[in-house]
Amino acid sequence: MSQGTAGTATGTATTWPRGVTGELLARLRDEEDRPALGGYLPVGFPTPARSVEALKTMVDHGVDMIELGVPYTDPVLDGPVVQAAAQGALDAGTRLSDVFEVLAELTAYAPQVPVVVMTYWNPVLRYGVDRFARDLAAAGGAGLITPDLVPDEGADWLAASDAHAGGPGPGSTADGAPGLDRVFLVAPSSTPERLRLTAGASRGFVYATSVMGVTGARATVGDRAEQLVADTRAAGAEMVCVGLGVSTAAQAREVGRYADGVIVGSALVRTLLGESMPGHAVPGPPHEVDDDEWAARLGRLGALTAELAEGVRTARAGSGADTPVGDAS
Amino acid sequence: MIREGDPVPDQPVRDALTETLAHQVAERLADVQGPYFGAFGGRFVPEALIAALDELETEYRKALGDPAFTDELARLHREYTGRPSPLTEVPRFAAHCGGDGAGARVFLKREDLNHTGSHKINNVLGQALLVRRMGKHRVIAETGAGQHGVATATAAALLGLECVVYMGEEDTRRQALNVARMRLLGAEVVPVKIGSRTLKDAINEALRDWVANVDTTHYVLGTVTGPHPFPEMVREFHRIIGDEAREQLLERTGRLPDVVAACVGGGSNALGLFNAFLDDDGVALYGFEAGGEGIETGRHAARFSGGAPGVLHGARSYLLQDDDGQTLPSHSVSAGLDYPSVGPAHSWLHDLGRATYEPVTDDEAMEAFRLLCETEGIIPAIESAHALAGALRVGRRLSEEGRTGPDGGPLSIVVNLSGRGDKDVATAARWFGLLDEGVAAQELERQEGRG
C-alpha cells in the first residue's frame, strides 16, 4: 500500500481522520484519479455460506470496498429489495455471530478490500457497543455505517471506535492509532450546522444519501447529490461517498465525477433474489435455490459488479479508462 | 454544599450529591421535557428526518405559547370532541373488587365517549393543527386496532388534509370495519404485507414514507413513543385526560384517588392520565400491559416483564427482543396493545419506581370486558378492559391487605376507559360464543373478510 502522497493531497487532508477507508479513497483519488466502488450485501442471504460466495464474487469483479449488511427485523431506511434479503437471511437462521465469521473469512480472502459493517443500532446496543467494536476489529472490520444512529446519540460508539483499531486495510496500524471508521449519514435535508456536526464526528468517509427516501434503484440519481457532496466537503469532510439509488454503470460514472466513492446496494442484492422478489410468485424459500440457479445468480452479480467497476474507472475525464478491470466484459 | 478546603468526596458520594442537586433544580415529573426521560427516549432515526423533527419541536413549542393555537384546540375539544369527557362512577362493577373490607369506589374516565370513540382524538387534533401551521398538506399515520387511524382520518377530513394510513395486513383483517371507516372519511388505507404484518411494521412503513416525503408530509405518530419530540408532545396533547379527571374527582370526592389505572400499549392514554398525578406521592399508578396467553408462553406484549432496554422506532425504551437485538413478535387479543416496545416515559417511570406495570392476560381482560358490559351497560374497548381487569386485581389485593381510604372509607380508584368496544364486538362474539349457529356466524365471518 502506497501512502506516501496521501497526507499532502489537499489542504484539508492533514486534519481529516481518514481511517482505513479514507486512506483507500485517497489512494484511488491520488494515484488513479477515480472514485471507489463500494458494494453492499447482507450477511446470511440466502444462507451465511452462500453470502460469503457472493461477497467474494464482488471482490473478484472489482469492488474496492464492501458494505456488509447486518440483517435486522425493522430496517426503516431500506426499500423492498434489501428488506426481502434481510428477511431471507433471518429466515435462514442468520445470527449476529455469523457477521463476525463472514467478516473474518472475507478479510482473509481479500485483505486489500476494506469492509465496513452497515447495521441498525439495536443489534449493536444489545451486543454491547464496546464488545461489538472489539469483535469487529478482531475480525478485521474497518468500521461501521450506522443508518439510524446520528452522532448526537453516539457517545458510546465514538468512545468505542477510538478504543479499537480497524483493519486490515491501508489505514490500519498495529497500535490502533486511527481507530475504527465511523461512517455517519448526511441527507439533502441536513442543515449546514448538522453537516458540520456529522463531518466532525465521522472518520473514513461521510455517507451522502443522494435522495430523500429509502434504499432502492431509481431511474435518476437525485440532482441534490452533487450539491450535498460539495456542502459536506465545505463542512469539513475530506471524503464523501454517495449511496442510495445508484444502480447502473452510467449512474456510477455520473456520481463518480464528484464523489470519492459510489455505493451500490439494492441493484446488487436484486441479482441474488431471483424470482423471490416482492410482488413475484415465490417458488420456495430463497435459501433453497439449487446449485445451477445459484451459479446463474452469482454470474449476474459478477457481471453487474464488473460493469459498475468499469463505470467508476471511466468517471473522470482522461482517467483510468485503460485500467483493466478483472474479467469485466 | 462542598466548600474549598473540604476533603474531596469519593465518587459515589459525589454522584449522590450531583443527583440531589439535579433533583432540586428539576421540574415536576409532570413537566419533564425530552429528548430524554431518564435513560430513555432520544432520536434514533436516519439523519434525513432530523431537520423535520427539529422543525416540529420548534413549531410545537411556539404553538403551546400561542393563544391562537391553544384557543383553537380548546374549542375543538369542546365543540367537536365533546370534552370534557365524563367521570362515571361504576358501583356494580366496583362491588367485584372490594373484598370484605370497606371496598372501593371505581370511577371511569370516559374517553370512550369522545368523538371517534377513543382518547386518540386528543393528540390527533393537536398535531393536525400543527400541520396547518407548518404549511404541510399531507399526513400519514400508523394504526393497529384502527383507533388512531380513524382519528387521524377524521382530523384530516376536518382540516382538508390528504391522509394515508398504514395498517398491518393482519390488523386490516382483524379490524375490517375500521378500514371501511377510514376510507369513508377519505383516507387511503395501505395494508402492510411485510414482517409480522402488525402495528410494528405499519410504523416501519410510515417512517419510510416520511423519509421520502418529509418536505410535504407530517407523520402523525399515534402514541408516546418514537423520536423526540413525539413522546413529550403526545403526552402534552393527552395531559387533558388527567387534568380533567383530577378536577372531576376532587369535586366529586374531595380528595385524590388512591389508585390510578390504565392499559399500556405505546402508553398514550396511560401517560395522559398518570401525568396529572405524577407529583402526588400518595397516588399509586398502575399500567397494565398485554399478558397475552401468559408470560411463560412467550406470546404476550409485556415489555416490563419479558423485555429489556433497546432501541425501536427512534426511541430507547423497554423492548421485546432476542439476544441479537432482533425485535420479537408481540401478541395480544387486542390489536392496540400488540406492540413490542413502549413509550420511553413509561420506562423512566418504571425504573424510577413511580409507576407499577403488570401484565394482564387475554383471559383476564375478556372477563373484565364482559363484567363491565353486564354490570354497567358499558362496552369497553378490549384495550381498556386490560385496565379494568388490572384495577379489579389491585383493588382485591389492597382490600386483602386491609388497606382503606382515609377514615376507614372505601379506596378510590380511577380507571381510564380509553376507548369504546364497538370495534371489538366481533372478537367478543367469537370469544364467548355469542352467535347462534348458522346464518349469524356466517355473516360475521363474511363481514370480516374471511368467508
XYZ file of N, CA and C in Angstrom, chain A residues 77-238:
486
model
N -34.748 2.262 6.898
C -34.175 3.034 5.793
C -33.993 2.169 4.549
N -34.572 0.972 4.556
C -34.407 0.089 3.401
C -35.696 -0.110 2.632
N -35.555 -0.134 1.310
C -36.673 -0.414 0.427
C -36.918 -1.912 0.312
N -37.857 -2.304 -0.561
C -38.321 -3.692 -0.634
C -37.223 -4.721 -0.937
N -36.241 -4.365 -1.766
C -35.227 -5.351 -2.161
C -34.350 -5.748 -0.966
N -33.803 -4.743 -0.278
C -32.942 -5.062 0.862
C -33.765 -5.665 2.001
N -35.000 -5.189 2.166
C -35.886 -5.802 3.174
C -36.067 -7.293 2.918
N -36.299 -7.623 1.633
C -36.551 -9.028 1.299
C -35.321 -9.881 1.594
N -34.139 -9.339 1.271
C -32.914 -10.105 1.513
C -32.654 -10.247 3.016
N -32.881 -9.159 3.757
C -32.649 -9.212 5.203
C -33.595 -10.219 5.853
N -34.858 -10.196 5.425
C -35.819 -11.143 5.970
C -35.428 -12.569 5.598
N -34.955 -12.733 4.352
C -34.494 -14.052 3.925
C -33.337 -14.550 4.776
N -32.417 -13.645 5.093
C -31.273 -14.022 5.926
C -31.732 -14.439 7.321
N -32.668 -13.697 7.886
C -33.171 -14.042 9.222
C -33.929 -15.360 9.175
N -34.721 -15.531 8.116
C -35.470 -16.790 7.970
C -34.521 -17.980 7.846
N -33.342 -17.727 7.272
C -32.367 -18.812 7.111
C -31.580 -19.051 8.400
N -31.927 -18.296 9.457
C -31.302 -18.542 10.755
C -30.022 -17.764 11.002
N -29.797 -16.712 10.237
C -28.580 -15.922 10.407
C -28.552 -15.255 11.778
N -27.425 -15.356 12.450
C -27.248 -14.752 13.769
C -26.165 -13.678 13.700
N -26.098 -12.877 14.737
C -25.097 -11.809 14.781
C -23.678 -12.399 14.738
N -23.499 -13.563 15.349
C -22.169 -14.189 15.343
C -21.714 -14.508 13.925
N -22.675 -14.752 13.011
C -22.312 -15.008 11.612
C -21.637 -13.793 10.978
N -22.018 -12.596 11.435
C -21.427 -11.385 10.867
C -19.916 -11.401 11.066
N -19.490 -11.725 12.282
C -18.052 -11.721 12.558
C -17.340 -12.842 11.810
N -18.001 -13.980 11.665
C -17.376 -15.094 10.941
C -17.229 -14.780 9.466
N -18.305 -14.224 8.878
C -18.244 -13.865 7.456
C -17.187 -12.786 7.244
N -17.155 -11.839 8.158
C -16.183 -10.746 8.082
C -14.752 -11.285 8.097
N -14.486 -12.190 9.025
C -13.127 -12.737 9.134
C -12.742 -13.493 7.868
N -13.695 -14.252 7.325
C -13.420 -15.018 6.116
C -13.132 -14.078 4.943
N -13.902 -13.013 4.893
C -13.777 -12.065 3.788
C -12.460 -11.292 3.853
N -12.104 -10.834 5.042
C -10.869 -10.050 5.144
C -9.642 -10.934 4.954
N -9.769 -12.218 5.274
C -8.661 -13.137 4.995
C -8.532 -13.351 3.485
N -9.673 -13.415 2.801
C -9.668 -13.653 1.354
C -9.134 -12.444 0.604
N -9.512 -11.231 1.060
C -9.145 -10.024 0.320
C -8.735 -8.922 1.292
N -7.522 -9.051 1.870
C -7.093 -8.052 2.864
C -6.990 -6.641 2.285
N -6.918 -6.528 0.971
C -6.791 -5.187 0.358
C -8.147 -4.483 0.253
N -9.225 -5.203 0.522
C -10.570 -4.617 0.388
C -11.140 -4.320 1.776
N -11.233 -3.040 2.163
C -11.794 -2.744 3.483
C -13.274 -3.128 3.553
N -13.676 -3.620 4.710
C -15.075 -3.995 4.919
C -15.647 -3.149 6.052
N -16.674 -2.356 5.726
C -17.392 -1.635 6.782
C -18.730 -2.329 6.987
N -19.079 -2.520 8.226
C -20.339 -3.195 8.545
C -21.434 -2.138 8.640
N -22.541 -2.404 7.938
C -23.660 -1.461 7.958
C -24.761 -2.068 8.815
N -25.072 -1.391 9.910
C -26.027 -2.006 10.838
C -26.933 -0.977 11.497
N -28.179 -1.363 11.670
C -29.075 -0.604 12.529
C -28.564 -0.729 13.955
N -28.984 0.184 14.807
C -28.274 0.339 16.067
C -28.619 -0.703 17.119
N -29.859 -1.203 17.160
C -30.208 -2.072 18.285
C -29.376 -3.353 18.393
N -29.046 -4.013 17.275
C -28.181 -5.193 17.434
C -26.845 -4.870 18.112
N -26.274 -3.698 17.805
C -25.009 -3.303 18.437
C -25.228 -3.016 19.922
N -26.311 -2.301 20.198
C -26.637 -1.938 21.581
C -26.823 -3.193 22.431
N -27.528 -4.163 21.875
C -27.808 -5.394 22.604
C -26.534 -6.193 22.838
N -25.682 -6.224 21.818
C -24.422 -6.975 21.905
C -23.475 -6.310 22.892
N -23.613 -5.001 23.040
C -22.674 -4.193 23.841
C -21.801 -3.413 22.882
N -21.837 -2.087 22.965
C -21.173 -1.263 21.958
C -19.665 -1.522 21.933
N -19.038 -1.531 23.102
C -17.584 -1.741 23.125
C -17.222 -3.165 22.722
N -18.033 -4.113 23.150
C -17.784 -5.515 22.796
C -17.913 -5.701 21.285
N -18.914 -5.021 20.706
C -19.101 -5.112 19.256
C -17.878 -4.539 18.549
N -17.418 -3.370 19.014
C -16.259 -2.731 18.395
C -15.029 -3.638 18.485
N -14.856 -4.243 19.641
C -13.698 -5.128 19.839
C -13.748 -6.322 18.886
N -14.916 -6.960 18.799
C -15.030 -8.144 17.946
C -14.979 -7.779 16.464
N -15.490 -6.610 16.146
C -15.408 -6.116 14.770
C -13.944 -5.926 14.375
N -13.183 -5.284 15.255
C -11.761 -5.056 14.982
C -11.010 -6.387 14.885
N -11.340 -7.296 15.786
C -10.645 -8.582 15.791
C -10.897 -9.363 14.514
N -12.071 -9.185 13.929
C -12.404 -9.907 12.697
C -11.898 -9.165 11.461
N -11.255 -8.034 11.654
C -10.671 -7.320 10.520
C -11.572 -6.263 9.917
N -12.673 -5.928 10.571
C -13.578 -4.910 10.041
C -12.958 -3.527 10.106
N -13.324 -2.681 9.129
C -12.779 -1.327 9.094
C -13.571 -0.371 9.975
N -14.847 -0.646 10.162
C -15.671 0.262 10.959
C -17.141 -0.006 10.728
N -17.961 0.985 11.041
C -19.418 0.836 10.947
C -20.056 1.979 10.160
N -21.078 1.630 9.389
C -22.017 2.618 8.844
C -23.301 2.454 9.648
N -23.822 3.559 10.163
C -24.941 3.476 11.116
C -26.145 4.283 10.617
N -27.040 3.643 9.866
C -28.141 4.387 9.247
C -29.128 5.012 10.225
N -29.274 4.456 11.438
C -30.220 5.077 12.369
C -29.545 5.563 13.644
N -28.241 5.795 13.553
C -27.539 6.424 14.682
C -26.924 7.730 14.191
N -27.398 8.845 14.719
C -26.787 10.140 14.422
C -25.723 10.405 15.492
N -24.727 11.239 15.192
C -23.642 11.443 16.162
C -24.152 11.910 17.522
N -25.259 12.643 17.526
C -25.829 13.151 18.785
C -26.108 12.040 19.785
N -26.448 10.853 19.280
C -26.789 9.725 20.159
C -25.627 8.744 20.271
N -24.475 9.094 19.705
C -23.440 8.090 19.511
C -22.247 8.155 20.452
N -22.403 8.740 21.639
C -21.244 8.906 22.537
C -20.537 7.575 22.803
N -21.307 6.524 23.041
C -20.693 5.214 23.320
C -19.879 4.719 22.127
N -20.446 4.942 20.942
C -19.774 4.467 19.740
C -18.537 5.308 19.431
N -18.621 6.606 19.674
C -17.444 7.453 19.448
C -16.297 6.966 20.337
N -16.613 6.637 21.580
C -15.576 6.168 22.502
C -15.047 4.800 22.078
N -15.973 3.899 21.746
C -15.557 2.533 21.402
C -14.746 2.505 20.107
N -15.112 3.369 19.157
C -14.408 3.367 17.874
C -13.007 3.969 18.012
N -12.796 4.757 19.056
C -11.450 5.260 19.321
C -10.581 4.219 20.025
N -11.251 3.299 20.701
C -10.521 2.356 21.548
C -10.028 1.122 20.796
N -10.538 0.906 19.580
C -10.160 -0.298 18.838
C -9.729 0.077 17.432
N -8.712 -0.602 16.921
C -8.160 -0.261 15.611
C -8.816 -1.067 14.504
N -9.148 -0.381 13.422
C -9.736 -1.070 12.279
C -8.688 -1.655 11.374
N -9.077 -2.624 10.598
C -8.154 -3.219 9.641
C -8.789 -4.419 9.012
N -8.144 -5.205 8.191
C -6.819 -4.877 7.692
C -6.971 -4.064 6.417
N -6.504 -2.922 6.374
C -6.600 -2.104 5.171
C -5.465 -1.145 5.169
N -5.407 -0.257 4.190
C -4.270 0.643 4.078
C -4.110 1.577 5.269
N -5.189 1.815 6.022
C -5.074 2.788 7.102
C -4.885 2.193 8.478
N -4.855 0.886 8.583
C -4.783 0.299 9.919
C -3.352 0.327 10.445
N -3.246 0.443 11.727
C -1.925 0.358 12.349
C -2.011 -0.574 13.528
N -0.869 -1.143 13.844
C -0.848 -2.142 14.915
C -1.177 -1.523 16.265
N -0.788 -0.280 16.457
C -1.026 0.318 17.768
C -2.388 0.989 17.882
N -3.184 0.838 16.837
C -4.563 1.309 16.934
C -4.725 2.802 16.751
N -3.765 3.479 16.171
C -3.851 4.931 16.064
C -5.112 5.439 15.359
N -5.484 4.898 14.213
C -6.634 5.504 13.531
C -7.978 5.173 14.166
N -8.073 4.051 14.840
C -9.372 3.651 15.376
C -10.261 3.094 14.287
N -11.448 2.648 14.687
C -12.403 2.131 13.705
C -13.072 3.297 12.966
N -13.367 3.069 11.697
C -14.076 4.099 10.930
C -15.505 4.210 11.446
N -16.001 5.439 11.510
C -17.403 5.626 11.898
C -18.043 6.502 10.834
N -18.868 5.854 10.058
C -19.459 6.496 8.892
C -20.898 6.877 9.227
N -21.104 8.184 9.402
C -22.462 8.689 9.636
C -23.048 9.179 8.310
N -24.358 9.313 8.289
C -25.047 9.701 7.055
C -25.373 11.192 7.054
N -25.381 11.769 5.869
C -25.972 13.094 5.685
C -27.029 12.963 4.595
N -27.970 13.888 4.583
C -29.088 13.819 3.642
C -29.305 15.194 3.033
N -30.021 15.245 1.915
C -30.317 16.555 1.320
C -31.010 17.508 2.298
N -31.669 16.960 3.324
C -32.360 17.823 4.292
C -31.440 18.317 5.410
N -30.203 17.839 5.458
C -29.311 18.223 6.559
C -28.980 19.709 6.478
N -29.062 20.379 7.608
C -28.720 21.800 7.660
C -27.195 21.950 7.682
N -26.674 23.138 7.340
C -25.224 23.350 7.412
C -24.660 23.003 8.787
N -25.408 23.348 9.819
C -24.954 23.039 11.178
C -24.817 21.529 11.387
N -25.788 20.770 10.878
C -25.724 19.318 11.050
C -24.648 18.704 10.162
N -24.416 19.290 8.999
C -23.329 18.788 8.161
C -21.992 18.946 8.896
N -21.813 20.076 9.572
C -20.572 20.292 10.322
C -20.453 19.289 11.466
N -21.549 19.108 12.187
C -21.552 18.150 13.294
C -21.188 16.747 12.802
N -21.819 16.348 11.695
C -21.631 14.988 11.189
C -20.238 14.814 10.598
N -19.792 15.799 9.833
C -18.443 15.727 9.262
C -17.408 15.648 10.379
N -17.656 16.381 11.450
C -16.709 16.406 12.554
C -16.656 15.103 13.339
N -17.754 14.376 13.335
C -17.811 13.130 14.113
C -17.384 11.919 13.294
N -17.340 12.068 11.964
C -17.091 10.915 11.101
C -15.595 10.632 10.946
N -15.305 9.397 10.615
C -13.928 9.008 10.257
C -14.032 7.999 9.120
N -13.145 8.126 8.137
C -13.209 7.254 6.977
C -13.856 8.008 5.825
N -15.152 8.080 5.852
C -15.875 8.923 4.911
C -17.233 9.286 5.490
N -17.900 10.235 4.844
C -19.281 10.549 5.188
C -20.160 9.950 4.091
N -21.257 9.358 4.492
C -22.158 8.695 3.545
C -23.266 9.681 3.189
N -23.231 10.164 1.942
C -24.250 11.113 1.489
C -25.370 10.355 0.797
N -26.579 10.457 1.335
C -27.716 9.788 0.682
C -28.209 10.717 -0.433
N -28.206 10.193 -1.646
C -28.400 11.040 -2.820
C -29.804 11.600 -2.922
N -30.752 10.903 -2.337
C -32.147 11.324 -2.436
C -32.774 11.227 -1.052
N -33.925 11.865 -0.885
C -34.713 11.658 0.318
C -35.520 10.387 0.082
N -35.261 9.380 0.852
C -36.012 8.143 0.661
C -35.234 6.950 1.180
N -35.719 5.759 0.828
C -35.109 4.524 1.289
C -34.262 3.926 0.179
N -33.517 2.860 0.520
C -32.656 2.232 -0.468
C -33.493 1.623 -1.588
N -32.908 1.604 -2.788
C -33.606 1.012 -3.921
C -33.182 1.698 -5.209
N -33.290 0.964 -6.305
C -32.895 1.505 -7.603
C -33.836 2.629 -8.018
N -33.295 3.641 -8.675
C -34.105 4.744 -9.190
C -33.645 5.076 -10.602
N -34.564 5.651 -11.359
C -34.239 5.992 -12.750
C -33.127 7.032 -12.799
N -33.183 8.004 -11.891
C -32.145 9.025 -11.876
C -31.625 9.216 -10.460
N -30.356 9.541 -10.373
C -29.790 9.895 -9.083
C -30.225 11.330 -8.799
N -30.580 11.598 -7.553
C -31.111 12.912 -7.230
C -30.170 14.038 -7.648
N -30.760 15.140 -8.136
C -29.919 16.259 -8.554
C -29.379 17.031 -7.355
N -29.809 16.624 -6.161
C -29.282 17.289 -4.973
C -27.994 16.626 -4.490
N -27.647 15.484 -5.097
C -26.489 14.731 -4.588
C -25.193 15.514 -4.745
N -24.993 16.109 -5.918
C -23.726 16.787 -6.165
C -23.555 17.969 -5.203
N -24.645 18.718 -5.010
C -24.587 19.839 -4.075
C -24.323 19.362 -2.653
N -24.959 18.237 -2.298
C -24.778 17.707 -0.948
C -23.315 17.315 -0.706
N -22.699 16.704 -1.713
C -21.284 16.328 -1.578
C -20.432 17.588 -1.393
N -20.713 18.603 -2.206
C -19.944 19.853 -2.095
C -20.150 20.484 -0.717
N -21.392 20.503 -0.257
C -21.691 21.106 1.041
C -21.025 20.323 2.187
N -21.000 19.005 2.046
C -20.407 18.175 3.099
C -18.892 18.403 3.152
N -18.289 18.552 1.979
C -16.853 18.871 1.966
C -16.614 20.238 2.595
N -17.477 21.188 2.232
C -17.313 22.539 2.787
C -17.491 22.531 4.307
N -18.257 21.537 4.805
C -18.486 21.435 6.248
C -17.336 20.737 6.958
N -16.317 20.318 6.184
C -15.124 19.793 6.838
C -14.770 18.349 6.557
N -15.576 17.650 5.763
C -15.272 16.250 5.472
C -14.375 16.166 4.240
N -13.294 15.413 4.359
C -12.447 15.241 3.164
C -13.068 14.233 2.210
